Short mmCIF file of C-alpha atoms in Angstrom, two decimals:
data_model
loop_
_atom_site.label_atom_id
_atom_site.label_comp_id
_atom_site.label_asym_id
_atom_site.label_seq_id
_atom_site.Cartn_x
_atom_site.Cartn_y
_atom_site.Cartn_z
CA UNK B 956 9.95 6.48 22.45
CA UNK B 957 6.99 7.70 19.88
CA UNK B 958 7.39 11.49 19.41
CA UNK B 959 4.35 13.11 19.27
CA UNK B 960 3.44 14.56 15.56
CA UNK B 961 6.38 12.54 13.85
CA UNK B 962 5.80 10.52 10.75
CA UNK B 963 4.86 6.58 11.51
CA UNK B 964 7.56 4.56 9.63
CA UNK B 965 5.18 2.29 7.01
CA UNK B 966 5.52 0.02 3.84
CA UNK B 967 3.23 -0.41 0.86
CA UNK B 968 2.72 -3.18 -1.56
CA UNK B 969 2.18 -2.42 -5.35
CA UNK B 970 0.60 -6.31 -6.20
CA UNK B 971 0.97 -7.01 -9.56
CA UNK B 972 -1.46 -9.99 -11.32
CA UNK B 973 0.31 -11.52 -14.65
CA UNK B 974 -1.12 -9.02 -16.70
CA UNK B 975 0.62 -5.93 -14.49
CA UNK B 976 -2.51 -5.15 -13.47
CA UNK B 977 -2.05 -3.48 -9.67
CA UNK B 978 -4.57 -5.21 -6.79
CA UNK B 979 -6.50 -2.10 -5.05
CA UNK B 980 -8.78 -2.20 -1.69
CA UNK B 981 -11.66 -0.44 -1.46
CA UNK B 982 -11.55 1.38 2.48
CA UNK B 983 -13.73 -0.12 4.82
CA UNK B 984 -13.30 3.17 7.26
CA UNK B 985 -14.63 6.01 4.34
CA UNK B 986 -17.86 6.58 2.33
CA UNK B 987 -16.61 7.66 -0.70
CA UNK B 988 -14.95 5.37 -3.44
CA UNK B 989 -11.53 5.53 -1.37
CA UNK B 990 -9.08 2.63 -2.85
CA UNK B 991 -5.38 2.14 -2.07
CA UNK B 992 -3.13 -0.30 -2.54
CA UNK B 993 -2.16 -2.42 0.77
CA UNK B 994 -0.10 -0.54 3.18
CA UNK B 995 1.00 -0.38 6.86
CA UNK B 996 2.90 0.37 10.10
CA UNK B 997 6.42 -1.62 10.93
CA UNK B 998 6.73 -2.90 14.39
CA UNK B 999 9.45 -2.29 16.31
CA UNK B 1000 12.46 -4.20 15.39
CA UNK B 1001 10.54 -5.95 12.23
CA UNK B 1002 12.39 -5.75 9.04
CA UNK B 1003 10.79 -3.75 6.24
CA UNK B 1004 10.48 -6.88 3.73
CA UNK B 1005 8.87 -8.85 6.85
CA UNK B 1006 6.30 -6.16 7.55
CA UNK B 1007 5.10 -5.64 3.67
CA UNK B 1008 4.43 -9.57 3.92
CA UNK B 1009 2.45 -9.24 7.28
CA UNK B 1010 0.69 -5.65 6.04
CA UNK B 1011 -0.63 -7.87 2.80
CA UNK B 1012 -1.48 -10.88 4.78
CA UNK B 1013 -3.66 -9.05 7.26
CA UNK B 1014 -5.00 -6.35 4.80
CA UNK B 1015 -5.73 -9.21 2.02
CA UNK B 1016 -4.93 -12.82 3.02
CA UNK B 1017 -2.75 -13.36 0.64
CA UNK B 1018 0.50 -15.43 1.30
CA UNK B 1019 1.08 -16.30 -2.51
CA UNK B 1020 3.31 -13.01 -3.00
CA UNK B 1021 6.82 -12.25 -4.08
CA UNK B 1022 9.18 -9.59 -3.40
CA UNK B 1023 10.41 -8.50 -7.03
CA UNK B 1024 11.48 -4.31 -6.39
CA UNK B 1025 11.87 -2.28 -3.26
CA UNK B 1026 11.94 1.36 -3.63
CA UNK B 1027 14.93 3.40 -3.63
CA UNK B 1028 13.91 6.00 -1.74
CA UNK B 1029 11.29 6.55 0.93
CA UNK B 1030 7.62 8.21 -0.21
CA UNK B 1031 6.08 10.08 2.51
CA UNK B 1032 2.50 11.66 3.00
CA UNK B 1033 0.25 13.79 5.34
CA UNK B 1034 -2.89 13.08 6.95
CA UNK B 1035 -5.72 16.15 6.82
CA UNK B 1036 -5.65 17.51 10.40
CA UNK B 1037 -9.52 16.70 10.23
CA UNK B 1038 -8.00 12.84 10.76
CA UNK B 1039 -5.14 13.32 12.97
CA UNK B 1040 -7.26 12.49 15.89
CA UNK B 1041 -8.54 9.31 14.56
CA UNK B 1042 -6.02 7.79 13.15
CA UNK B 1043 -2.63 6.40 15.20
CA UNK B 1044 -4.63 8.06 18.31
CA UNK B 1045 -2.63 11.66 17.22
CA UNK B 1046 0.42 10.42 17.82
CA UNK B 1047 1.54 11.15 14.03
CA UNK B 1048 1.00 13.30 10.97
CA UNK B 1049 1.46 11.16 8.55
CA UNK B 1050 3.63 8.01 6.93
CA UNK B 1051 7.25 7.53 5.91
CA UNK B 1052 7.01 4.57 3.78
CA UNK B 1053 9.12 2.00 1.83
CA UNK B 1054 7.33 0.63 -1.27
CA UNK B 1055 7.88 -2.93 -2.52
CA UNK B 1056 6.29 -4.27 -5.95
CA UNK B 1057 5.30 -8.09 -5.66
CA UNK B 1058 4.30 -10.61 -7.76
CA UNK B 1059 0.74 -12.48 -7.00
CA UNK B 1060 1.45 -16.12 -7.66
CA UNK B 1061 -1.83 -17.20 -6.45
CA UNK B 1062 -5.23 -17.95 -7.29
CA UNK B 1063 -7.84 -14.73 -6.84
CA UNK B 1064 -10.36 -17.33 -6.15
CA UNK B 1065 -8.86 -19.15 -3.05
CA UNK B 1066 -6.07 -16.90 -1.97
CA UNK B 1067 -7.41 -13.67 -1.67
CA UNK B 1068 -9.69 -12.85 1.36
CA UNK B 1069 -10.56 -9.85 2.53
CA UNK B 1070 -12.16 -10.99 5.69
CA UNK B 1071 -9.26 -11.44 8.24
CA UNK B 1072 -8.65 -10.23 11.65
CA UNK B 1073 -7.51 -6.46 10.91
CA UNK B 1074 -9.68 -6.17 7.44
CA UNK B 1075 -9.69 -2.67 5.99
CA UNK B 1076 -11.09 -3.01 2.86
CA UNK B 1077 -14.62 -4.07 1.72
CA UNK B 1078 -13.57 -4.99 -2.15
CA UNK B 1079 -11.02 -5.43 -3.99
CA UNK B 1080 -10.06 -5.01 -8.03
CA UNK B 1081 -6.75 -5.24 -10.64
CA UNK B 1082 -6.52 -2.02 -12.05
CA UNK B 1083 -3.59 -0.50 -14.54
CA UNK B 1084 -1.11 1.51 -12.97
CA UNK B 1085 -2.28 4.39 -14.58
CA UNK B 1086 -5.13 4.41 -12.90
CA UNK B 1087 -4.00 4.49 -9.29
CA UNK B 1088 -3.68 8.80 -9.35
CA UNK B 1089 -7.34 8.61 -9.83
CA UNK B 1090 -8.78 6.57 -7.44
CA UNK B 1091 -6.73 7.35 -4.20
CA UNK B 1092 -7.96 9.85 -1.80
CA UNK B 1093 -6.44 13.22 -2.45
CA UNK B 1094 -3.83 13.28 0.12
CA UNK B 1095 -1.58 11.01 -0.96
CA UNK B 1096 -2.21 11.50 -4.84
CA UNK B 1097 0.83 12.99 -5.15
CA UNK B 1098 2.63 9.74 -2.95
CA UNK B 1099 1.00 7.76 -5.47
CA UNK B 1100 2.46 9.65 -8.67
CA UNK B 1101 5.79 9.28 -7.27
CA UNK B 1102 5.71 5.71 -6.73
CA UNK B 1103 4.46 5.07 -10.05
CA UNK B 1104 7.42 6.80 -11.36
CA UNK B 1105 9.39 5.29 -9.92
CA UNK B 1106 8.44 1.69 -10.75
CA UNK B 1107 6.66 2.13 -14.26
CA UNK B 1108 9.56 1.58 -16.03
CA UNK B 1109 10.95 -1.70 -14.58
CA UNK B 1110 7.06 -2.96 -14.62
CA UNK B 1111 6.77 -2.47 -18.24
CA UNK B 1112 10.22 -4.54 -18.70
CA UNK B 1113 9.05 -7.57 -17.14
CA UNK B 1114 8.59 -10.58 -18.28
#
């Protein structure tokens, strides 16, 4: 049973291209220059790692993706109470959400497509980590600095 304002259990996918670059979306759903990195509900019964493949899939099309981190902790955010309505039809306030960092292993040309069923972005870019903070809406900037904390570190030691 879904408790009414309770946080939706989510992941979210930090994509990494070979040059650590992180793969953003611009929002279909929002006028101004909203990006985020891919991110969404878990179904019932799903398995975290299972849903961060499905959320990328449907958000982006890509299938060429590996699993390289998961967060150690959960990174949770509000929505503005101007969007409660709208989004997850009120039932929640905001996200609890695993983060996973994966490896693109693909080919931007063929296996990237934001055009699928459930799209939610309109365009796409690789952008350093550093400049995630900046280009996020503002109420999950501080989400955002947290998970790049947590993950700078082991990005900058790979390979």
């Amino acid at each position: 049973m879904i408790r009414i304002n309770s946080r939706r259990i989510g992941v979210g996918i930090l994509l990494l291209n070979e040059e650590k670059k992180v793969f953003v979306g611009k929002r279909l759903d929002i006028k101004s220059e909203a990006w985020q990195m891919p991110q969404g509900g878990v179904t019932k019964g799903e398995e975290l790692e299972d849903a961060a493949y499905r959320e990328l899939y449907e958000e982006t099309g890509i299938k060429k993706a590996k699993i390289i981190f998961k967060s150690k902790k959960w990174f949770q955010y509000n929505i503005p109470l101007s969007l409660k309505k709208k989004l997850w039809k009120g039932k929640y306030f905001g996200q609890k959400q695993k983060w996973f960092v994966m490896k693109f292993n693909g080919d931007e040309k063929k296996d990237i497509n934001l055009n699928t069923g459930k799209a939610e972005f309109c365009n796409w870019k690789w952008v350093n980590l550093n400049e995630l903070e900046n280009l996020i809406v503002p109420f999950k900037k501080e989400m955002y600095k947290k998970i790049v904390k947590e993950f700078e570190y082991k990005i900058k030691e790979l390979n």
